Coordinates of N, CA and C in Angstrom, one line a residue:
X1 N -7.3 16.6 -40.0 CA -8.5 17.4 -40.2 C -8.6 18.5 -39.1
X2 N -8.6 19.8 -39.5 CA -8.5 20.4 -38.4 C -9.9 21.4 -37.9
X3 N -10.5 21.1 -36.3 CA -11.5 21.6 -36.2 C -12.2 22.7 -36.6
X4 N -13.6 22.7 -37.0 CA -14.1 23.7 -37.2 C -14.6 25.0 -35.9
X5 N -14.9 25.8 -36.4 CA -15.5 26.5 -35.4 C -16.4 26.4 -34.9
X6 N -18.0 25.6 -35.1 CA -18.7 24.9 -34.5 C -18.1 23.8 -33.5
X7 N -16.8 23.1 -33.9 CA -16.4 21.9 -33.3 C -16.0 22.9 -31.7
X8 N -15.0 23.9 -31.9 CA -14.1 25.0 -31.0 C -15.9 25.1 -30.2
X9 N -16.5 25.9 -30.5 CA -17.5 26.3 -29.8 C -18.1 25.0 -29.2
X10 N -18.8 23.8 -29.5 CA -19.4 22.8 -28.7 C -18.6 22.0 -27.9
X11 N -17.2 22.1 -27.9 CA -15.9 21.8 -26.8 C -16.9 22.9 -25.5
X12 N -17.2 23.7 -25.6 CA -17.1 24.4 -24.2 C -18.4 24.3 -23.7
X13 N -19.1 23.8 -24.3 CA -20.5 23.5 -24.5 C -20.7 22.2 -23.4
X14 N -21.6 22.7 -22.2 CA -22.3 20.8 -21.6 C -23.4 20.6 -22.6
X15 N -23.3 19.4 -23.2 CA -24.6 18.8 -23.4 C -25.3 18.4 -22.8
X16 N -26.9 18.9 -22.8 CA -28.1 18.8 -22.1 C -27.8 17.1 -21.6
X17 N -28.5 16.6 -20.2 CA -28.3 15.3 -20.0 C -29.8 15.1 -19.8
X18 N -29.8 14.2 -20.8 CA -31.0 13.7 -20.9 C -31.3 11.9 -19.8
X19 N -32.3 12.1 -18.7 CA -32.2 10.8 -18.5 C -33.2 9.7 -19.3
X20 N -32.7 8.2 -19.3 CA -32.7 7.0 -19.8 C -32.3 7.2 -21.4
X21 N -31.5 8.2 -21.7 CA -30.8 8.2 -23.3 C -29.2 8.4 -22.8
X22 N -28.8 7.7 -23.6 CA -27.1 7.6 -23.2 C -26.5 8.5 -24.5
X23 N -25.7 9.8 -23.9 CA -24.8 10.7 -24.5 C -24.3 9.6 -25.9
X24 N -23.7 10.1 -26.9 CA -22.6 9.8 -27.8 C -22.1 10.9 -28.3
X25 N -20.9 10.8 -28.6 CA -19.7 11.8 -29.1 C -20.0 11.8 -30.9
X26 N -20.4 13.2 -31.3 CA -20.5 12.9 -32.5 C -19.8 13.7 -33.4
X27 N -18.9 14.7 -32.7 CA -17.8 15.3 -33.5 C -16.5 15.3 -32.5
X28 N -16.1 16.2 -33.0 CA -14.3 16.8 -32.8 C -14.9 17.5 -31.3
X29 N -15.5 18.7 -31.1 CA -15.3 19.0 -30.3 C -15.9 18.6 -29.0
X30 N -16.7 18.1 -29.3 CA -17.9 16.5 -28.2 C -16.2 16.3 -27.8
X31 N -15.5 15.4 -28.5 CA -14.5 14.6 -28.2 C -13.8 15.8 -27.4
X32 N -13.6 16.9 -27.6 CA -12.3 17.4 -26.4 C -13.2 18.0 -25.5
X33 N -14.8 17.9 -25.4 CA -15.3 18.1 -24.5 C -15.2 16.7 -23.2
X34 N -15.2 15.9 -24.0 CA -15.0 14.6 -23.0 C -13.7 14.6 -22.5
X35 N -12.7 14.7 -23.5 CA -11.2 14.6 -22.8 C -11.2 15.7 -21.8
X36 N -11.7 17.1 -21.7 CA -11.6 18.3 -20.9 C -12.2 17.7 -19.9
X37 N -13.1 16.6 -19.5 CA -13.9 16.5 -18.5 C -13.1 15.4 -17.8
X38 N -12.6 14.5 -18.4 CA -11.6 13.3 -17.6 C -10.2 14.2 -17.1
X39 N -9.8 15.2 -17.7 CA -8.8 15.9 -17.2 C -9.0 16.7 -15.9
X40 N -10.6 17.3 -15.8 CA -11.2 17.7 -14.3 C -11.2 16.9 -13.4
X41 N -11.9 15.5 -13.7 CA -11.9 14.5 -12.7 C -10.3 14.0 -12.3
X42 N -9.4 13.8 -13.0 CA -8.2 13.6 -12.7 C -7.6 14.9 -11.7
X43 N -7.6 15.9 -12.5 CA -7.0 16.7 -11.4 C -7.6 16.9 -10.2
X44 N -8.8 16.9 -10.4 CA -9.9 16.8 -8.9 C -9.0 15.8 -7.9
X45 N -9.1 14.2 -8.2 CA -8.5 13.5 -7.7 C -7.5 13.6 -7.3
X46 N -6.4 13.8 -8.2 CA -5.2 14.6 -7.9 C -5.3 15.4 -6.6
X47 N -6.0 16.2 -6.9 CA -6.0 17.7 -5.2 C -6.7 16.8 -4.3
X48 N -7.5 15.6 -4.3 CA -7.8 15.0 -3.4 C -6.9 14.0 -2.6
X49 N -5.7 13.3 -3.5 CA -4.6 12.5 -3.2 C -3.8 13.7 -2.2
X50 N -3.3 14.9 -3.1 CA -2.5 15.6 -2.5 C -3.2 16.1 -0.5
X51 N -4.5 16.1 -0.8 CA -4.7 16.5 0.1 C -4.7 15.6 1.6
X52 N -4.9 14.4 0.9 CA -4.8 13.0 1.7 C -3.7 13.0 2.4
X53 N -2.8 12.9 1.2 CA -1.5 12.6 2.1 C -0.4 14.5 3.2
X54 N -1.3 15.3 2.9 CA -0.9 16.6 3.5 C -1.6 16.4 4.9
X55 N -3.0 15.2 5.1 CA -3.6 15.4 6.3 C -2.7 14.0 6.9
X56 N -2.4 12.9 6.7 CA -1.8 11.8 6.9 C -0.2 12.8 7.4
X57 N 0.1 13.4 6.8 CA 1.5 13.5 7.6 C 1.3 14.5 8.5
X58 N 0.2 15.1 8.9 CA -0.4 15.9 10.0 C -0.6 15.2 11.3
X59 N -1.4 14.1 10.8 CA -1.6 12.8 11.8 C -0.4 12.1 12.5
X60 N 0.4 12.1 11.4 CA 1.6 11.2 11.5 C 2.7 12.0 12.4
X61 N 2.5 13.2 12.2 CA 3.3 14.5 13.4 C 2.9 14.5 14.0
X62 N 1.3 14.3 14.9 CA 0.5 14.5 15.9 C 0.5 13.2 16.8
X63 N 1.2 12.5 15.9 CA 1.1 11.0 16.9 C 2.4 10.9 17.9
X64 N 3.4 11.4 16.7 CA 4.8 11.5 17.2 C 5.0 12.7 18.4
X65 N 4.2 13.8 18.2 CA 4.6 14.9 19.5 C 3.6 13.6 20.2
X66 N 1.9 13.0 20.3 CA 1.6 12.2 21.3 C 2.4 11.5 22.0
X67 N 3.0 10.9 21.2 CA 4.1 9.6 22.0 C 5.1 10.2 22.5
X68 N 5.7 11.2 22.4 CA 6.6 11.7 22.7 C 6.3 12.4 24.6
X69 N 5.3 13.0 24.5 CA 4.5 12.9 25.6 C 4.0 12.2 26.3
X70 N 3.8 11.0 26.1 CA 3.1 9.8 27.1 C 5.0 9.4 27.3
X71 N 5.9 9.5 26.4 CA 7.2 9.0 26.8 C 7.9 9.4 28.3
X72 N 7.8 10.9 28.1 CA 8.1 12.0 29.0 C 7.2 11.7 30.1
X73 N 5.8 11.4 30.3 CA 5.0 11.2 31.4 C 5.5 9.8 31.7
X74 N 5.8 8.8 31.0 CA 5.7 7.7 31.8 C 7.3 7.7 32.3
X75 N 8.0 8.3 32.1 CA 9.4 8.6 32.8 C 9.6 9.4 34.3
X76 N 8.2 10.0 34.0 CA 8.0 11.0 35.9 C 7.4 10.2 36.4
X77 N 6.6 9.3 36.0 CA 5.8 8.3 36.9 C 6.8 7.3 36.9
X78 N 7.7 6.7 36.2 CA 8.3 5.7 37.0 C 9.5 6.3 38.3
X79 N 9.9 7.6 37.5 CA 10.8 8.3 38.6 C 9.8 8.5 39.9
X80 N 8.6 8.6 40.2 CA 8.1 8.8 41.4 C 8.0 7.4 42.3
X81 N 7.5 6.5 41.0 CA 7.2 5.5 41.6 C 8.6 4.6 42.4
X82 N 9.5 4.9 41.5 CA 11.5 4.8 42.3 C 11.2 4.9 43.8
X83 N 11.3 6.3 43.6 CA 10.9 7.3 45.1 C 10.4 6.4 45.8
X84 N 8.8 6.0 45.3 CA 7.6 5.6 47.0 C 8.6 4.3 46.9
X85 N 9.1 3.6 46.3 CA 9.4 2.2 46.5 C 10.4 2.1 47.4
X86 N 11.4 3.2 47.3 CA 12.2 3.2 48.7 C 11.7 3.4 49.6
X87 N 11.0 4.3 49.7 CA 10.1 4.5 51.1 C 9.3 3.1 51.6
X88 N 8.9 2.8 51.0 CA 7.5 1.8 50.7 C 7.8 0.8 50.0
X89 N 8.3 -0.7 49.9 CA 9.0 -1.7 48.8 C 7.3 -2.2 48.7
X90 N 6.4 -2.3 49.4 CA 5.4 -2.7 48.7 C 4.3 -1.7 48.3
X91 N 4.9 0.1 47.8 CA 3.8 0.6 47.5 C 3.6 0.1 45.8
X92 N 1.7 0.2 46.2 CA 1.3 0.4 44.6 C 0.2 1.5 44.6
X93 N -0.6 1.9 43.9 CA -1.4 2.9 43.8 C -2.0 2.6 42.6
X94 N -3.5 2.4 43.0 CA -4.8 2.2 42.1 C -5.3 3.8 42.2
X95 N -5.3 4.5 40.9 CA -6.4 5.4 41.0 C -7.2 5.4 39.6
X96 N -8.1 5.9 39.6 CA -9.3 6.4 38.7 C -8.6 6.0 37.1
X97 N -7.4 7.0 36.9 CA -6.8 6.7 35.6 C -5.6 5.5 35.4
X98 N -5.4 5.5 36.4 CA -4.5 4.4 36.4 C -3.6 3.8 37.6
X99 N -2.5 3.1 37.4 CA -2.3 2.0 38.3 C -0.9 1.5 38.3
X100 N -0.5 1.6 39.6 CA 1.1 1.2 39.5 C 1.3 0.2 40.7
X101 N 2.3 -0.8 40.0 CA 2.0 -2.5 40.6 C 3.5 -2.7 40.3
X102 N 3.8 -3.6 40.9 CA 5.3 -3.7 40.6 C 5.4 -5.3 40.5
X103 N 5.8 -6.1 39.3 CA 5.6 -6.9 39.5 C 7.1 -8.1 40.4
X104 N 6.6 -8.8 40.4 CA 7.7 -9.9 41.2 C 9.0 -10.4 40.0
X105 N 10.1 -10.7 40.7 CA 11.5 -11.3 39.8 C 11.2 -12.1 39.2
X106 N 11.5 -12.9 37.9 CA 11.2 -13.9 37.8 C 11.9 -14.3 36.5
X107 N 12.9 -15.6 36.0 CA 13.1 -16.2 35.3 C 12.7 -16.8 34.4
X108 N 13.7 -16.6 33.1 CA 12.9 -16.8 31.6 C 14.0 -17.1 30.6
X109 N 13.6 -18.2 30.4 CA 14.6 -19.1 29.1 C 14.5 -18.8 27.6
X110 N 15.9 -18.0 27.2 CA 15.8 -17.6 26.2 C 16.6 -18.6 25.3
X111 N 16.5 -18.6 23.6 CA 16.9 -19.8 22.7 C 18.2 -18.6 22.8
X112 N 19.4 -19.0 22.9 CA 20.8 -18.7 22.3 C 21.4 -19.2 21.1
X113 N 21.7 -20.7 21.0 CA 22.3 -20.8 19.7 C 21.2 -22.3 19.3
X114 N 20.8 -22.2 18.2 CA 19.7 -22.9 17.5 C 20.4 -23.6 17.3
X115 N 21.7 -23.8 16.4 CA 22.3 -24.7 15.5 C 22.6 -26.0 16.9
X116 N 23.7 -25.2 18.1 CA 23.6 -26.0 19.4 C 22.6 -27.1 19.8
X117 N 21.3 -26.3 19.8 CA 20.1 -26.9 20.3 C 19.7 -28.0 19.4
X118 N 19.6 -28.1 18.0 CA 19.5 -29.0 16.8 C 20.7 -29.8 16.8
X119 N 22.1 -29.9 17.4 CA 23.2 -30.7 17.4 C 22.9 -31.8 18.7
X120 N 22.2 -31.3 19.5 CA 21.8 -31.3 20.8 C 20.9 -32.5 21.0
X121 N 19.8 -32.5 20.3 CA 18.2 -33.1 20.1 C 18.0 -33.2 18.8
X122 N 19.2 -33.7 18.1 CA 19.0 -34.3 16.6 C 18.5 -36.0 16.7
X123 N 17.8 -36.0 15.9 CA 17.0 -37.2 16.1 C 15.8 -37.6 16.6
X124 N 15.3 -36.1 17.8 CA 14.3 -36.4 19.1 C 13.0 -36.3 18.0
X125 N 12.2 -35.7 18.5 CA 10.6 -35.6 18.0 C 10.8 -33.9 18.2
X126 N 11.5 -33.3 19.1 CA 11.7 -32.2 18.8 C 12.9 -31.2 18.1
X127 N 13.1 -32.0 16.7 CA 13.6 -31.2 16.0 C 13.0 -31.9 14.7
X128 N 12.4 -30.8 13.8 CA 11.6 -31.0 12.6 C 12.8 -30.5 11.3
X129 N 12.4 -31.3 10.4 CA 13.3 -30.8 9.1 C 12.1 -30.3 8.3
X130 N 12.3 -29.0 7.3 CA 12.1 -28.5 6.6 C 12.3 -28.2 5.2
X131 N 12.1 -29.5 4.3 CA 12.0 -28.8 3.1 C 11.2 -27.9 2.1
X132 N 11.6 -26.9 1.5 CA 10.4 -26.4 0.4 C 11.5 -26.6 -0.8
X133 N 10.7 -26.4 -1.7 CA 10.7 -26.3 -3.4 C 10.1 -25.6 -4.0
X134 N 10.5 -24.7 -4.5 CA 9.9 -23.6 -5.1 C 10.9 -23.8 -6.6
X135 N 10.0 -23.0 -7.5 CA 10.5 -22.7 -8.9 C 11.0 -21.0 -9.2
X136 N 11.5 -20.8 -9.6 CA 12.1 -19.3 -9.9 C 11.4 -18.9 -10.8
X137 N 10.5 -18.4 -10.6 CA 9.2 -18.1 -11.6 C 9.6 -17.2 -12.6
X138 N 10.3 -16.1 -12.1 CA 10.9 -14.5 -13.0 C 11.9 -15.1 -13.5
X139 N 12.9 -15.9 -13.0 CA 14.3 -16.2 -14.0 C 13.7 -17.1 -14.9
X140 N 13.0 -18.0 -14.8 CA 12.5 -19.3 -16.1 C 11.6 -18.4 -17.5
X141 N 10.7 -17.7 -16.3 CA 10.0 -16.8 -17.6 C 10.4 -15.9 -18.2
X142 N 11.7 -15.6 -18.3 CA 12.8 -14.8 -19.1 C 13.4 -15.2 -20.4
X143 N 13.4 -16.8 -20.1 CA 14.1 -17.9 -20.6 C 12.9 -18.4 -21.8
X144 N 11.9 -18.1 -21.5 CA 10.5 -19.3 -22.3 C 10.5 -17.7 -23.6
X145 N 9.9 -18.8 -24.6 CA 9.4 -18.1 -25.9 C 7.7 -19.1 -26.3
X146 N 7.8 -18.5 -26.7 CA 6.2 -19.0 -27.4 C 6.2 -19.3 -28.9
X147 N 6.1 -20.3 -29.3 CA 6.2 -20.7 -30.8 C 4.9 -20.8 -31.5
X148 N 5.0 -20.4 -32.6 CA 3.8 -19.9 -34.0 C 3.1 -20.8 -33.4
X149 N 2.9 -22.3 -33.1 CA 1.5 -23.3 -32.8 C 1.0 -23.6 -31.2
X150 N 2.0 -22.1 -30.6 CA 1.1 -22.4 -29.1 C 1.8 -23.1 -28.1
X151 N 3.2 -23.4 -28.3 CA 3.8 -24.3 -27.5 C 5.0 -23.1 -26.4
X152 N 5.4 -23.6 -25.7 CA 6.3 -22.9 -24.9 C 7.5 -23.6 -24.8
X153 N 8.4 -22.9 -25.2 CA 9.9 -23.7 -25.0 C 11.0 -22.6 -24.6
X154 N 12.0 -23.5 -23.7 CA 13.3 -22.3 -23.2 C 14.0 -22.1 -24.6
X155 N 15.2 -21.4 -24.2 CA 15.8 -21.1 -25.4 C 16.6 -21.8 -25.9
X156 N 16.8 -22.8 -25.2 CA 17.6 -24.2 -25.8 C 16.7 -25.0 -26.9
X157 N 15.0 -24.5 -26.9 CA 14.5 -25.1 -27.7 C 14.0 -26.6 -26.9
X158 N 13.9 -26.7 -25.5 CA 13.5 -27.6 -25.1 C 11.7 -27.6 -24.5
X159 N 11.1 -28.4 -25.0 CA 9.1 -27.7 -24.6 C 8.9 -28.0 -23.4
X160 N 8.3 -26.6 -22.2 CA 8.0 -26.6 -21.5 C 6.6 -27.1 -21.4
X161 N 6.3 -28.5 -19.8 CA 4.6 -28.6 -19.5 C 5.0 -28.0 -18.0
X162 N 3.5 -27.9 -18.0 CA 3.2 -27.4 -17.0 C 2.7 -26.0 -16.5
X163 N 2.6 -25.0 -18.8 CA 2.1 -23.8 -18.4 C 1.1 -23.8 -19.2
X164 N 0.7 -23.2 -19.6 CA 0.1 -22.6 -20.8 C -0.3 -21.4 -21.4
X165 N -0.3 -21.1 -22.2 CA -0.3 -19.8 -23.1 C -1.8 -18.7 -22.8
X166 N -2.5 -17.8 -22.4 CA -3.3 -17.1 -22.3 C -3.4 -15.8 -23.5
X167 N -4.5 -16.1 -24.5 CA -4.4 -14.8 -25.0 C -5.3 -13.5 -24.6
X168 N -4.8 -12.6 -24.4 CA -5.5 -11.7 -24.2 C -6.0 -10.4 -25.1
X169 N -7.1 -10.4 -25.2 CA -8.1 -9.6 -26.3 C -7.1 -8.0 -26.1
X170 N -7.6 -7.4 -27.6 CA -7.0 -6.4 -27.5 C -7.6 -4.8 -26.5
X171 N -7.1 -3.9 -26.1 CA -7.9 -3.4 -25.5 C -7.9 -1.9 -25.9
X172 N -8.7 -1.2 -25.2 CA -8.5 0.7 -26.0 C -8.1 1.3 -24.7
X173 N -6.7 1.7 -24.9 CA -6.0 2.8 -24.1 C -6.4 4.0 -24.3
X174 N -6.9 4.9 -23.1 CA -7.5 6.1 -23.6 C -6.0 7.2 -22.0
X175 N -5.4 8.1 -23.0 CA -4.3 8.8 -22.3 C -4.6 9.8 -22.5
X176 N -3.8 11.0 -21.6 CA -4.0 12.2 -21.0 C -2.5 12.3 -21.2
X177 N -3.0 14.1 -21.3 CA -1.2 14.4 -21.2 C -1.0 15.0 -19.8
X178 N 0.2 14.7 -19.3 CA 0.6 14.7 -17.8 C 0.9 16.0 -18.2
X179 N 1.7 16.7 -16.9 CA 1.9 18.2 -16.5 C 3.6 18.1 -17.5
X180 N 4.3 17.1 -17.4 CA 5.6 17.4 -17.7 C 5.4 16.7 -19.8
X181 N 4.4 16.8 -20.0 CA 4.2 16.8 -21.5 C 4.0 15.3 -21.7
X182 N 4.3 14.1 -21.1 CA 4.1 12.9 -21.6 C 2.7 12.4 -21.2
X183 N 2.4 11.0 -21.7 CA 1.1 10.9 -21.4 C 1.0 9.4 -20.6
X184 N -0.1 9.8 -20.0 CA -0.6 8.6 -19.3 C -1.8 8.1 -19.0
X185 N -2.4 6.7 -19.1 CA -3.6 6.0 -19.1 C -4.3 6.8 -18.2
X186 N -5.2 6.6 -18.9 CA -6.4 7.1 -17.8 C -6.9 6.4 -17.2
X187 N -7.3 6.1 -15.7 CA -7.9 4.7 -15.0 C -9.0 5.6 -14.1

């Protein structure tokens, strides 16, 4: 059925908004007045994503020259602090913004070979065994079909317990056509 000229003309048309009465669509052009309006809010959104992520990689460069700078500063301060330490093995310096301390030598036991350590103290109270059991959830539900009275069976035809079936009501997809001509849900 193809629109009339009244339909063409009340497309461009806002309808008056009346409050506590709710709009309804009562022709052709109502309807591409609504789709024209989900198409604004989308692209709106759209230039608001784009815009998001043009300020995030702004931030994301501004952090990187930051650190890049505190990198370079904390390389003159340890190079100075080198310096006083020869002069001075016990200088430190407390000021207003900050503070250089040197701390003392000290020893620290790191794990090297685990498998060693468990050959080692097998049996003690300090070594725990770990089993899990998990199901392959994506490869089994590849395998299951659903039969005309609601049952679930692999494809050997053997009945699966332990799931059950979910129906889910039908629903109304409402799509937009993208820039490159296909279309997609509107959310």
């Amino acid at each position: 059925m193809e629109p009339t000229l009244e339909d063409v003309k009340a497309s461009f048309e806002e309808p008056g908004e009346k409050q506590d009465e709710r709009f309804f669509i009562e022709n052709e052009g109502q309807l591409e007045w609504a789709f024209r309006k989900i198409q604004e809010a989308q692209d709106d959104n759209d230039n608001q994503d784009k815009i998001l992520a043009a300020t995030k990689e702004y931030v994301e460069q501004h952090k990187k020259d930051n650190q890049k700078t505190i990198e370079y500063m904390r390389g003159l301060i340890a190079d100075y602090a080198e310096l006083k330490k020869l002069e001075e093995p016990d200088y430190e310096y407390k000021g207003v913004l900050g503070r250089l301390t040197w701390t003392k030598p000290k020893q620290t036991i790191v794990k090297a070979d685990e498998e060693e350590l468990i050959k080692q103290f097998e049996g003690t109270d300090l070594v725990e065994k770990k089993e899990t059991v998990n199901i392959k959830w994506g490869d089994l539900k590849k395998d299951l079909a659903i039969t005309p009275d609601g049952k679930v069976i692999t494809s050997d035809g053997e009945v699966v317990s332990g799931v059950v079936v979910k129906d889910q009501p039908s629903t109304l997809a409402i799509k937009k056509r993208t820039e490159k001509g296909s279309w997609k849900e509107v959310k």
